XYZ file of C-alpha atoms in Angstrom:
786
model
C -31.372 6.229 -4.277
C -29.840 9.707 -4.648
C -27.694 9.589 -1.485
C -26.579 6.079 -2.422
C -25.231 7.415 -5.706
C -23.670 10.603 -4.301
C -19.874 10.646 -4.515
C -18.691 12.700 -1.495
C -18.863 10.588 1.681
C -20.107 13.637 3.622
C -23.307 13.803 1.593
C -23.697 10.278 0.287
C -22.444 6.721 0.397
C -19.249 7.626 -1.472
C -17.117 5.195 -3.450
C -15.532 2.197 -1.730
C -12.560 1.307 -3.914
C -11.326 -2.279 -3.711
C -7.800 -1.252 -4.624
C -7.795 1.434 -1.958
C -9.045 -1.002 0.686
C -6.257 -3.436 -0.168
C -3.523 -0.787 -0.149
C -4.641 0.911 3.093
C -4.623 -2.449 4.873
C -1.239 -3.473 3.419
C 1.383 -2.773 6.041
C 3.553 -5.900 6.308
C 6.791 -6.078 8.240
C 9.723 -4.836 6.201
C 13.098 -6.483 5.842
C 14.476 -6.322 2.322
C 14.308 -3.474 -0.202
C 11.570 -4.320 -2.642
C 10.903 -3.138 -6.167
C 7.555 -1.851 -4.900
C 9.153 0.587 -2.457
C 10.760 0.758 0.934
C 10.054 0.925 4.612
C 7.791 3.540 6.117
C 9.836 5.430 8.740
C 13.499 4.688 8.047
C 14.498 5.476 11.618
C 13.194 4.268 14.967
C 13.045 7.932 16.014
C 10.742 8.980 13.189
C 7.136 9.928 13.721
C 4.770 6.952 13.154
C 7.521 4.353 13.684
C 6.090 1.007 14.782
C 7.066 -0.887 17.954
C 6.186 -4.292 19.377
C 6.488 -6.076 22.703
C 6.987 -9.647 21.365
C 10.313 -11.022 20.148
C 9.367 -13.082 17.099
C 7.101 -12.376 14.114
C 5.651 -14.165 11.112
C 8.303 -12.443 8.957
C 10.926 -14.478 10.811
C 9.363 -17.501 9.162
C 10.135 -16.380 5.628
C 11.609 -18.888 3.232
C 13.395 -18.394 -0.049
C 11.340 -20.484 -2.442
C 14.272 -20.723 -4.836
C 17.038 -21.819 -2.464
C 15.118 -22.951 0.635
C 17.092 -20.757 3.039
C 15.314 -19.607 6.188
C 15.993 -17.813 9.471
C 17.244 -19.677 12.531
C 16.587 -19.214 16.226
C 19.214 -20.019 18.819
C 19.371 -19.674 22.606
C 22.488 -18.949 24.640
C 23.183 -18.464 28.330
C 23.637 -14.756 29.054
C 26.483 -15.216 31.545
C 28.379 -17.898 29.655
C 28.141 -21.638 28.956
C 26.973 -23.736 31.878
C 25.596 -20.812 33.899
C 21.920 -21.482 33.195
C 19.356 -18.675 33.353
C 18.971 -15.993 32.128
C 18.822 -16.978 28.454
C 19.271 -14.821 25.365
C 17.021 -15.634 22.395
C 18.713 -14.798 19.097
C 17.601 -14.766 15.465
C 20.421 -15.058 12.943
C 22.865 -14.477 15.798
C 21.263 -11.168 16.861
C 19.643 -10.827 20.295
C 15.868 -10.383 20.502
C 15.085 -10.857 24.193
C 16.121 -12.309 27.545
C 14.075 -14.966 29.376
C 14.397 -16.591 32.793
C 13.248 -19.994 31.512
C 14.369 -21.828 28.404
C 10.898 -22.978 27.403
C 9.628 -26.138 25.739
C 8.767 -27.413 22.294
C 5.082 -28.396 22.221
C 2.638 -29.905 19.764
C -0.500 -28.206 18.471
C -2.431 -29.162 21.619
C 0.160 -27.785 24.030
C 1.693 -31.156 24.956
C 5.427 -30.948 25.663
C 7.579 -32.699 23.069
C 10.935 -31.812 24.625
C 12.718 -28.981 26.418
C 14.436 -26.339 24.322
C 18.232 -26.488 24.275
C 20.979 -23.875 24.172
C 23.560 -23.551 21.413
C 24.879 -25.353 19.459
C 21.303 -26.541 18.873
C 19.487 -24.410 16.294
C 15.814 -24.032 15.413
C 14.538 -23.231 11.945
C 11.632 -20.779 12.214
C 9.252 -22.713 10.026
C 5.885 -21.302 9.021
C 6.132 -23.405 5.875
C 5.865 -26.780 7.634
C 3.206 -28.861 5.872
C 1.325 -29.523 9.099
C 0.983 -25.790 9.815
C -1.213 -23.367 7.925
C 1.063 -20.761 6.429
C -1.290 -17.960 7.537
C -0.693 -18.961 11.141
C -0.356 -15.852 13.319
C 2.254 -15.354 16.010
C 2.090 -11.601 16.608
C 1.511 -11.461 20.350
C 3.268 -12.314 23.566
C 2.721 -16.016 24.235
C 1.539 -16.834 20.713
C 2.783 -20.206 19.394
C 5.676 -19.866 16.942
C 6.394 -22.891 14.716
C 10.018 -24.104 14.717
C 11.895 -27.217 13.623
C 14.962 -28.654 15.361
C 17.926 -28.447 12.995
C 19.540 -31.713 14.071
C 16.623 -34.149 13.757
C 13.880 -32.138 12.040
C 11.325 -32.422 14.872
C 8.773 -29.621 14.496
C 6.542 -28.003 17.083
C 5.758 -24.689 18.728
C 7.473 -22.364 21.205
C 5.790 -19.506 23.043
C 6.623 -16.100 21.610
C 8.552 -14.429 24.470
C 8.058 -10.855 25.637
C 10.836 -8.429 24.783
C 13.203 -7.964 27.732
C 16.690 -6.441 27.697
C 17.579 -6.984 31.378
C 21.264 -7.881 31.603
C 22.047 -7.084 27.966
C 22.330 -3.301 28.261
C 26.066 -3.292 28.958
C 26.989 -5.957 26.423
C 27.804 -4.316 23.049
C 27.930 -7.698 21.325
C 24.279 -8.258 22.188
C 23.106 -4.640 21.989
C 25.362 -2.764 19.537
C 22.890 0.116 19.049
C 21.586 2.814 21.382
C 18.310 2.132 23.196
C 15.563 4.627 22.305
C 13.729 6.377 25.116
C 10.028 6.289 24.192
C 6.912 7.953 25.657
C 4.742 6.061 28.146
C 2.700 3.133 26.901
C -0.824 2.191 28.044
C -1.604 5.795 28.807
C -1.803 9.036 26.883
C -1.747 9.386 23.119
C 1.977 9.393 22.332
C 2.254 5.602 21.930
C -0.932 4.527 20.152
C -1.910 0.846 20.455
C -2.419 -0.905 17.121
C -5.606 -2.872 17.589
C -7.361 -4.102 14.464
C -10.206 -5.870 16.289
C -12.811 -7.170 16.497
C -11.160 -10.319 15.269
C -12.492 -13.424 13.660
C -12.867 -16.178 16.280
C -9.976 -18.098 14.713
C -7.656 -15.121 15.229
C -8.819 -13.982 18.641
C -6.301 -16.192 20.420
C -3.374 -14.827 18.447
C -3.566 -11.114 19.024
C -3.837 -8.964 22.102
C -4.437 -5.233 22.286
C -1.387 -3.388 23.551
C 1.267 -5.656 22.026
C 1.969 -3.213 19.192
C 2.197 0.588 19.056
C 2.949 3.443 16.705
C 4.813 6.557 17.789
C 2.511 9.583 17.784
C 5.109 12.047 19.018
C 8.393 13.724 18.141
C 11.434 12.409 19.989
C 15.127 13.353 19.981
C 16.535 12.027 16.680
C 20.081 11.900 18.072
C 19.071 8.760 19.967
C 19.091 6.936 16.629
C 22.336 8.374 15.250
C 24.168 5.029 15.489
C 21.298 2.924 14.113
C 21.437 1.336 10.658
C 18.769 2.493 8.220
C 15.659 0.358 8.025
C 16.044 0.337 4.236
C 18.661 -2.430 4.406
C 19.090 -5.495 6.615
C 22.389 -6.152 8.365
C 24.567 -9.217 7.756
C 23.690 -12.365 9.675
C 25.851 -12.909 12.748
C 25.511 -16.657 12.879
C 28.912 -18.253 13.323
C 28.852 -20.863 10.575
C 32.025 -22.464 11.837
C 30.463 -23.384 15.166
C 26.719 -23.488 14.531
C 24.769 -26.523 13.443
C 23.583 -24.625 10.382
C 25.721 -24.190 7.306
C 25.768 -20.826 5.580
C 23.795 -22.074 2.588
C 20.850 -22.955 4.808
C 20.195 -19.588 6.453
C 19.642 -16.047 5.218
C 22.634 -13.830 4.657
C 21.029 -10.771 6.304
C 18.174 -9.836 8.620
C 16.662 -6.779 10.277
C 18.822 -5.204 12.944
C 17.249 -5.429 16.444
C 16.684 -1.858 17.648
C 15.383 -1.683 21.217
C 13.413 0.983 23.003
C 12.182 1.374 26.555
C 9.050 3.034 27.911
C 7.197 3.364 31.193
C 3.935 1.460 31.546
C 1.588 4.220 32.716
C -0.708 1.671 34.360
C 1.882 -0.255 36.381
C 4.743 2.235 36.651
C 7.172 -0.442 35.515
C 9.575 -0.206 32.593
C 8.850 -2.120 29.398
C 11.183 -2.984 26.551
C 10.040 -2.803 22.928
C 11.487 -3.703 19.517
C 11.450 -1.368 16.522
C 9.143 -2.961 13.954
C 9.702 -1.350 10.499
C 6.876 -1.788 8.015
C 6.618 -1.660 4.268
C 4.390 1.211 3.229
C 2.730 2.192 -0.008
C 2.743 5.935 -0.736
C -0.154 8.143 -1.839
C 0.058 8.543 -5.614
C -3.530 9.126 -6.643
C -4.806 10.768 -9.812
C -5.658 13.973 -7.971
C -2.486 14.030 -5.814
C 0.452 12.407 -7.583
C 3.776 12.007 -5.788
C 5.675 15.140 -6.711
C 8.996 13.279 -6.786
C 7.543 10.415 -8.833
C 9.017 8.010 -6.293
C 12.514 9.384 -6.845
C 13.353 9.580 -3.131
C 12.600 5.872 -2.622
C 14.562 5.010 -5.761
C 17.623 6.995 -4.657
C 17.461 5.767 -1.044
C 17.857 2.176 -2.202
C 20.074 2.856 -5.190
C 22.975 0.765 -3.850
C 21.348 -2.233 -5.597
C 23.191 -4.550 -3.192
C 19.986 -6.206 -2.054
C 17.496 -4.721 -4.473
C 16.036 -1.323 -5.112
C 12.748 0.483 -5.430
C 11.520 1.480 -8.855
C 10.213 4.844 -10.022
C 6.508 5.177 -9.232
C 5.654 7.935 -11.716
C 2.593 6.644 -13.598
C 2.406 6.893 -17.397
C 0.188 9.666 -18.728
C -3.073 8.089 -19.925
C -6.724 8.948 -20.463
C -7.317 8.077 -16.787
C -5.000 10.703 -15.279
C -3.973 13.260 -17.927
C -6.257 15.985 -16.569
C -4.474 15.920 -13.205
C -0.804 15.343 -14.110
C 1.497 18.040 -12.751
C 4.813 19.616 -13.635
C 7.309 18.919 -10.850
C 10.564 20.776 -10.269
C 11.640 18.464 -7.446
C 15.335 17.626 -7.823
C 14.519 13.976 -7.027
C 11.666 13.781 -9.535
C 11.842 10.385 -11.184
C 10.543 9.549 -14.609
C 10.469 6.701 -17.100
C 8.873 6.178 -20.455
C 6.013 3.881 -21.401
C 7.822 2.720 -24.507
C 11.153 1.231 -23.453
C 13.375 2.155 -26.367
C 16.593 2.813 -24.430
C 18.235 0.950 -21.569
C 21.127 1.887 -19.236
C 24.116 -0.473 -19.285
C 24.690 -0.270 -15.526
C 26.484 -3.029 -13.639
C 23.250 -4.114 -11.958
C 21.496 -4.312 -15.313
C 24.270 -6.447 -16.807
C 23.800 -8.864 -13.914
C 20.047 -8.796 -14.458
C 20.545 -9.734 -18.108
C 22.729 -12.666 -17.065
C 20.204 -13.906 -14.571
C 17.189 -13.607 -16.859
C 18.731 -14.840 -20.113
C 21.918 -16.715 -19.253
C 23.890 -14.373 -21.559
C 27.290 -13.243 -20.248
C 27.146 -9.540 -21.065
C 30.126 -7.931 -19.326
C 32.261 -4.803 -19.395
C 35.968 -5.346 -20.063
C 38.660 -3.705 -17.934
C 42.421 -4.117 -17.548
C 43.511 -3.002 -21.037
C 46.912 -1.280 -21.155
C 47.855 1.883 -22.934
C 50.659 0.592 -25.152
C 51.776 0.707 -28.767
C 48.559 -0.940 -29.930
C 46.214 1.489 -28.196
C 47.092 4.387 -30.456
C 48.559 7.857 -30.128
C 45.699 10.162 -29.138
C 47.661 13.347 -29.844
C 49.018 12.300 -33.237
C 47.861 14.519 -36.128
C 46.151 11.539 -37.770
C 44.256 10.690 -34.574
C 41.413 12.611 -33.023
C 39.596 10.494 -30.403
C 40.481 9.446 -26.866
C 38.580 8.002 -23.932
C 38.649 9.343 -20.367
C 37.359 7.892 -17.100
C 36.119 10.009 -14.205
C 38.107 9.404 -11.021
C 36.243 9.331 -7.684
C 38.840 11.571 -6.036
C 39.645 14.917 -7.640
C 42.868 15.013 -5.620
C 44.243 12.364 -7.997
C 44.958 15.134 -10.494
C 47.576 16.521 -8.143
C 49.165 13.104 -7.707
C 52.487 12.639 -9.447
C 51.892 10.051 -12.187
C 55.176 10.536 -14.011
C 53.471 11.910 -17.115
C 54.076 15.526 -18.063
C 51.916 17.145 -20.716
C 52.572 20.441 -22.400
C 50.243 23.282 -21.314
C 48.606 23.412 -24.772
C 47.740 19.698 -24.572
C 46.333 20.058 -21.059
C 44.245 23.041 -22.158
C 42.938 21.203 -25.239
C 41.869 18.129 -23.318
C 40.420 20.110 -20.400
C 38.282 22.159 -22.771
C 37.000 19.017 -24.486
C 36.195 17.433 -21.137
C 34.417 20.610 -20.046
C 31.907 20.410 -22.879
C 28.512 20.127 -21.201
C 26.630 17.154 -22.615
C 24.484 16.064 -19.654
C 21.403 17.311 -21.501
C 21.843 14.559 -24.073
C 19.858 11.394 -23.496
C 22.895 9.177 -24.206
C 25.190 11.087 -21.850
C 27.559 8.859 -19.864
C 28.520 10.441 -16.518
C 31.672 8.353 -15.895
C 33.243 7.809 -19.333
C 33.857 10.421 -22.023
C 34.979 9.898 -25.582
C 36.387 13.245 -26.691
C 37.244 14.146 -30.268
C 39.600 16.819 -31.519
C 38.285 18.534 -34.625
C 39.663 22.056 -34.740
C 42.129 21.772 -31.861
C 45.553 20.189 -31.615
C 47.891 18.896 -28.930
C 51.357 20.255 -28.434
C 53.750 18.517 -30.875
C 55.846 17.297 -27.942
C 52.963 15.009 -26.868
C 52.198 13.468 -30.256
C 54.212 10.311 -29.519
C 52.648 9.505 -26.133
C 50.354 6.502 -25.648
C 49.294 7.583 -22.145
C 48.197 11.146 -21.396
C 47.813 10.627 -17.630
C 45.410 12.824 -15.633
C 43.642 16.007 -16.649
C 41.402 18.261 -14.571
C 38.210 19.149 -16.403
C 34.551 18.351 -16.851
C 33.411 20.988 -14.376
C 33.111 20.879 -10.600
C 36.826 20.302 -10.081
C 36.608 16.733 -11.403
C 39.585 14.690 -12.502
C 39.737 12.446 -15.565
C 42.171 9.640 -16.392
C 43.148 8.794 -19.940
C 42.207 5.144 -20.560
C 42.292 2.565 -23.325
C 39.880 3.380 -26.207
C 37.988 0.139 -25.436
C 38.045 0.592 -21.655
C 34.784 -0.726 -20.129
C 33.275 -1.569 -23.482
C 30.330 -3.926 -22.990
C 30.266 -7.179 -24.973
C 28.076 -10.265 -25.120
C 30.798 -12.845 -24.468
C 28.521 -15.861 -24.098
C 30.495 -18.953 -25.102
C 33.861 -17.152 -25.105
C 36.948 -19.138 -24.057
C 40.306 -17.448 -23.511
C 42.714 -19.025 -26.022
C 45.799 -18.814 -23.858
C 44.257 -19.840 -20.530
C 41.660 -22.286 -21.813
C 39.071 -20.883 -19.397
C 35.500 -19.995 -20.316
C 33.981 -16.609 -19.531
C 31.765 -18.393 -16.977
C 34.905 -19.500 -15.112
C 36.651 -16.136 -15.288
C 33.742 -13.918 -14.178
C 32.224 -14.381 -10.712
C 28.434 -14.630 -10.182
C 28.176 -11.093 -8.815
C 30.690 -9.452 -11.169
C 29.658 -7.311 -14.114
C 33.199 -6.293 -15.106
C 35.763 -8.748 -16.480
C 39.403 -7.773 -16.000
C 41.267 -8.961 -19.067
C 43.950 -11.405 -17.843
C 47.182 -9.605 -17.022
C 49.223 -12.446 -18.479
C 47.899 -11.571 -21.933
C 46.965 -7.929 -21.447
C 48.378 -6.605 -24.688
C 46.413 -4.872 -27.391
C 47.381 -7.534 -29.890
C 45.902 -10.235 -27.658
C 42.789 -8.177 -26.972
C 42.144 -7.381 -30.627
C 42.510 -11.053 -31.484
C 40.216 -12.129 -28.629
C 37.488 -9.611 -29.465
C 37.621 -10.020 -33.237
C 34.336 -11.920 -33.295
C 32.529 -9.602 -30.860
C 30.945 -6.200 -31.406
C 30.698 -3.783 -28.462
C 27.149 -2.973 -27.358
C 28.217 0.252 -25.693
C 30.169 1.448 -22.667
C 29.413 0.735 -19.032
C 26.735 3.222 -17.861
C 25.813 4.154 -21.444
C 22.149 4.584 -22.326
C 21.750 2.537 -25.495
C 18.917 1.732 -27.870
C 17.058 -1.442 -26.946
C 17.307 -2.562 -30.557
C 21.123 -2.508 -30.335
C 21.134 -5.333 -27.792
C 21.500 -8.928 -29.018
C 18.115 -10.319 -30.152
C 17.938 -12.855 -27.304
C 18.065 -9.923 -24.878
C 16.104 -7.246 -26.756
C 13.097 -9.541 -27.252
C 12.892 -10.748 -23.630
C 9.937 -9.023 -21.903
C 11.385 -9.558 -18.414
C 14.656 -7.957 -19.519
C 12.778 -4.993 -20.984
C 10.994 -4.467 -17.680
C 14.145 -4.985 -15.597
C 16.187 -2.541 -17.695
C 13.634 0.253 -17.676
C 15.563 3.499 -17.798
C 14.942 5.636 -14.739
C 16.259 9.145 -14.433
C 16.076 11.762 -11.734
C 16.118 15.517 -12.097
C 19.244 16.957 -10.441
C 18.974 20.306 -12.244
C 15.364 20.903 -11.201
C 14.019 20.854 -14.761
C 10.336 20.211 -15.208
C 9.198 16.583 -14.990
C 5.582 15.570 -15.590
C 4.338 13.415 -12.695
C 1.089 11.467 -12.775
C -0.837 9.284 -10.350
C -3.171 6.335 -10.713
C -6.793 5.638 -9.640
C -6.924 4.183 -6.143
C -3.153 4.318 -5.575
C -3.439 5.436 -1.952
C -0.875 4.970 0.789
C -0.821 2.420 3.595
C -2.550 3.384 6.832
C -0.242 2.639 9.767
C -3.270 2.229 12.020
C -4.286 -0.775 9.922
C -2.607 -3.856 8.556
C -1.816 -5.799 11.711
C -3.496 -9.097 12.426
C -6.067 -8.741 9.624
C -3.848 -6.877 7.168
C -2.552 -7.918 3.790
C 0.874 -8.818 2.489
C 2.223 -8.314 -1.014
C 4.194 -10.510 -3.349
C 7.675 -9.172 -2.877
C 10.370 -10.269 -5.317
C 13.617 -8.509 -4.533
C 16.991 -8.660 -6.132
C 20.704 -9.007 -5.593
C 21.890 -7.055 -8.595
C 19.294 -8.711 -10.791
C 15.517 -8.702 -11.162
C 14.038 -11.482 -9.033
C 16.918 -13.468 -7.651
C 15.017 -14.038 -4.438
C 11.299 -14.420 -3.832
C 11.203 -14.618 -0.067
C 7.739 -15.011 1.324
C 6.023 -16.166 4.484
C 2.904 -17.319 2.624
C 2.379 -19.803 -0.158
C 0.872 -18.536 -3.391
C -2.454 -20.175 -2.541
C -2.742 -18.027 0.582
C -1.878 -14.871 -1.353
C -4.624 -15.719 -3.820
C -7.219 -15.591 -1.048
C -6.532 -11.913 -0.342
C -8.595 -10.596 -3.246
C -11.513 -12.724 -2.036
C -11.170 -11.125 1.398
C -11.166 -7.604 -0.056
C -14.298 -8.315 -2.083
C -16.116 -9.924 0.865
C -15.325 -6.994 3.191
C -16.745 -4.426 0.795
C -19.584 -6.466 -0.670
C -20.903 -7.110 2.829
C -19.927 -3.991 4.747
C -19.269 -1.037 2.428
C -21.650 1.936 2.872
C -22.189 2.249 -0.911
C -24.127 -0.990 -1.312
C -26.004 0.160 -4.420
C -22.706 0.971 -6.142
C -21.157 -2.331 -5.077
C -24.108 -4.304 -6.427
C -24.116 -2.402 -9.708
C -20.366 -3.085 -10.003
C -20.977 -6.781 -9.411
C -23.597 -6.822 -12.164
C -21.222 -5.146 -14.633
C -18.510 -7.610 -13.690
C -20.796 -10.463 -14.732
C -21.012 -8.934 -18.211
C -17.258 -8.317 -18.540
C -15.617 -11.136 -16.542
C -11.998 -12.230 -16.736
C -10.004 -15.193 -15.492
C -6.399 -16.352 -15.380
C -5.003 -17.954 -18.501
C -3.133 -20.655 -16.590
C -5.757 -20.906 -13.863
C -3.651 -19.367 -11.073
C -2.429 -15.883 -10.132
C -1.435 -15.058 -6.550
C -1.266 -11.258 -6.925
C -3.984 -9.105 -5.375
C -3.692 -5.517 -6.580
C -4.110 -6.229 -10.295
C -7.497 -7.861 -9.625
C -8.745 -5.078 -7.361
C -7.698 -2.536 -10.019
C -9.761 -4.353 -12.644
C -12.815 -4.621 -10.394
C -12.584 -0.917 -9.597
C -13.374 -0.145 -13.245
C -16.937 -1.179 -12.468
C -16.993 0.475 -9.044
C -15.918 3.845 -10.504
C -18.286 3.626 -13.455
C -21.248 1.933 -11.750
C -23.438 5.007 -12.336
C -21.643 6.242 -15.450
C -21.936 5.209 -19.085
C -21.137 1.883 -20.688
C -18.761 3.373 -23.250
C -16.358 4.433 -20.470
C -16.550 0.955 -18.976
C -15.757 -0.676 -22.306
C -12.861 1.700 -22.944
C -11.190 0.991 -19.598
C -11.752 -2.739 -19.923
C -10.262 -2.758 -23.422
C -7.072 -1.066 -22.207
C -6.738 -3.362 -19.183
C -3.905 -5.897 -19.265
C -5.933 -8.662 -17.672
C -8.577 -8.447 -20.387
C -5.808 -8.270 -22.992
C -4.386 -11.527 -21.697
C -7.743 -13.228 -21.171
C -8.925 -12.556 -24.721
C -5.424 -12.782 -26.186
C -4.915 -9.415 -27.871
C -2.080 -8.129 -25.679
C 1.037 -8.315 -27.829
C -1.083 -8.625 -30.977
C 0.989 -7.473 -33.965
C 0.232 -6.230 -37.453
C 0.940 -8.401 -40.497
C 3.727 -6.114 -41.686
C 5.378 -6.178 -38.247
C 5.633 -9.967 -38.456
C 7.115 -9.790 -41.933
C 9.661 -7.203 -40.817
C 10.556 -9.211 -37.706
C 11.101 -12.724 -39.076
C 9.680 -12.839 -42.568
C 6.499 -14.695 -41.568
C 2.962 -13.684 -42.456
C 0.923 -13.863 -39.228
C -2.537 -12.332 -39.113
C -3.701 -10.492 -35.960
C -5.517 -12.501 -33.315
C -9.294 -12.147 -33.800
C -10.447 -13.213 -30.344
C -11.163 -9.813 -28.803
C -12.357 -8.326 -32.096
C -15.117 -10.954 -32.072
C -15.947 -11.017 -28.356
C -16.114 -7.234 -27.894
C -18.973 -7.289 -30.409
C -20.583 -10.630 -29.598
C -20.406 -10.593 -25.783
C -19.750 -7.006 -24.740
C -21.761 -4.802 -27.114
C -23.874 -5.380 -30.229
C -24.381 -9.140 -29.900
C -24.806 -11.697 -32.673
C -28.038 -10.429 -34.212
C -29.644 -7.069 -34.899
C -32.580 -6.314 -32.587
C -35.799 -4.354 -32.744
C -36.572 -1.758 -30.096
C -38.617 -4.345 -28.185
C -35.637 -6.721 -28.020
C -36.835 -9.161 -30.663
C -34.517 -10.157 -33.514
C -34.723 -8.409 -36.861
C -35.478 -10.885 -39.649
C -34.704 -11.047 -43.360
C -36.393 -13.803 -45.329
C -37.361 -15.313 -42.008
C -33.749 -15.471 -40.745
C -32.083 -13.318 -38.041
C -29.855 -10.561 -39.451
C -26.254 -10.851 -38.187
C -24.698 -7.726 -36.714
C -21.331 -8.534 -38.259
C -19.589 -11.021 -40.563
C -16.272 -12.850 -40.367
C -14.857 -10.242 -42.754
C -15.809 -7.576 -40.205
C -14.017 -9.533 -37.459
C -10.881 -9.946 -39.555
C -10.822 -6.255 -40.418
C -11.639 -5.158 -36.851
C -8.800 -7.305 -35.447
C -6.317 -4.853 -36.989
C -7.580 -2.206 -34.551
C -6.516 -4.416 -31.641
C -2.822 -4.567 -32.538
C 0.070 -2.943 -30.720
C -1.475 -3.196 -27.242
C 1.431 -3.707 -24.820
C 1.929 -3.706 -21.068
C 3.512 -0.656 -19.494
C 6.839 -1.246 -17.802
C 6.866 -2.051 -14.110
C 6.992 0.901 -11.727
C 7.252 1.140 -7.977
C 4.582 1.773 -5.343
C 2.578 -1.158 -6.736
C 2.463 -4.807 -5.781
C 5.133 -6.580 -7.857
C 3.457 -8.463 -10.653
C 5.184 -11.838 -10.418
C 7.270 -12.637 -13.481
C 4.924 -10.758 -15.815
C 7.641 -8.213 -16.550
C 5.347 -5.169 -16.625
C 2.614 -3.484 -14.628
C -0.987 -4.531 -15.166
C -2.464 -1.819 -12.939
C -1.809 0.835 -15.600
C -3.661 0.891 -18.940
C -1.831 -0.676 -21.850
C -0.130 1.553 -24.410
C -0.174 1.104 -28.181
C 3.246 0.299 -29.616
C 3.370 2.104 -32.935
C 6.047 -0.312 -34.180
C 3.610 -3.227 -34.323
C 0.279 -1.415 -34.713
C -1.689 -1.971 -37.906
C -1.610 1.305 -39.811
C -4.724 1.829 -41.908
C -4.238 3.076 -45.440
C -7.150 4.711 -47.188
């Protein structure tokens, strides 16, 4: 028994974590930036980059479950229409391979349905066809790939062709990027075959050793100097004017095809390969937290154009506090458990609109005229300034001459260092004269032009005092134009330019009379200052989590999480896992593009459990964990949850503590979000909190207060040492009363989910992260008074 309980694998059976098993085997193909993180190697020339010898993959069969858009396959004749072979196979208008035959569309038994056709015919890559299991595999040369004809909807299979670039090398329209020279394949150790076998019989026909490789060598990085980064897809090159597919039916972007060539050491012939970027989790364990807190991934995808990775710095809790570290990394990323402040960035304003329907916008286009005030007048003191992207603008003649004393006054005010303040706005400054004055010659000027200041040679432009103020303009209609705010602001616009036809201060003051500014664009404002419909929305709170990096190298506490290991690039091929991957277009979950249905995702946690329950070396630990799980089970409130990682994290409580003490088990379970949802105490609030919020008296939920005693600890009745019930007047003695339950329920108030962070499987529309322990919100916790 001793070796079975020993922790180090070298001396005992070790600890087989279910969460670790899932994460190590999660290495899906990458295409869009996801909130969970980014691609592994960003360049085809990076060490451990993945390569494949087949043209099409399961990821080509993704579908947007909100809009129904998919990817499309087309075939064109390499040497022009009517020339016949060779044929170029293209996905979203980008070449994948060249074949000498056009191929056929077949049914599931291999019977030919019809010959494939060249453009303008198009084929929807369709893993979501009802007749096809959505976990169908196509990752090998010759594997059947499901497609549907765009013109008549006929569905069948085509053979996945081998990658070949013969004849395309000199055509920049087909191969716009440099070909990478790779080490030999099928010989040596520089190109390592990815072979996850032995396979289940059902999968054995859909994977072949030697169809995929990872680069185990250092190659000349200059070969990849003209390649796009793997962090972002490139725009689709389908010609919507001539194709049979309208723009609304196909994806707007897809992975760029990056080709490589290598010598087959066994045959001496040359082989072509395709760069195959993969999503990768990073190591962020309790003992070895990421020293940048995920800041590098956050900054690399910070364009927000197609989504971005979140900070992965874990909150400091009883699970990790002994191993948290102080990081001086300039990219160190941090966020707070309690979301009390939110940044009013353009992407966040769009996220608010998407999640709540509220039109919260910044207002631009306001002139500096008689109504905007005289910033240098003795009775005035405040003025607003906007940072210009080009410091050379300060040397540009703008027709406005300021006296030297005025320039000096404003430059000194702009130079005041305030970037240590939490509410510091890096692009807009409101400066206030208290003990300083302008030159009298400038007291009558509405516009003060440009001033150099703010440090670093920056240039600031005097702007309207309400420039880029943020308002909730839901329901607003412009009185002169008769247009609603919905008509005047585009779907991807966070800034509304006040109409030039009425751009006077008198018109603006009249238009905004009923609206109070929330803040300025890029301000960090208190959550409570947002309109109630926004401030109370849990998804908005999660989406607007304030992330900050550490450009001055100040100390940032970084923490990891139990079992938060990185992906293993040797694993996660044919038998690997995928993750739910919502990604955004300026918002939170505008797209939810998947290749599997939720039902298939739900099976992953069963697979993890079966692997370890049947094959893990620590069988005694696994069986003890299973027994504990029977005492402290959970389920899904609505009967369905497709995520995997949250369930493996919960089960690992019992794996870690299988040979520990029951108090630790009960503590971890009580702070777990899934248990909080299952027994309904997550979000439980104190009586006074309800009165303060809306004037109602609502008593705390008593469910967990009762069950933690009845089911998880003391039970219904007091017991003797031999397990028999204690009696009083012949009746069993209860261990607690309803008064005890009501009083105890106050202890289970304030429990709230931590905000979502990166490097974890996105948690659906939950709006937080259920892998981390809950935190206690002091604002709604029942305070005991003695």
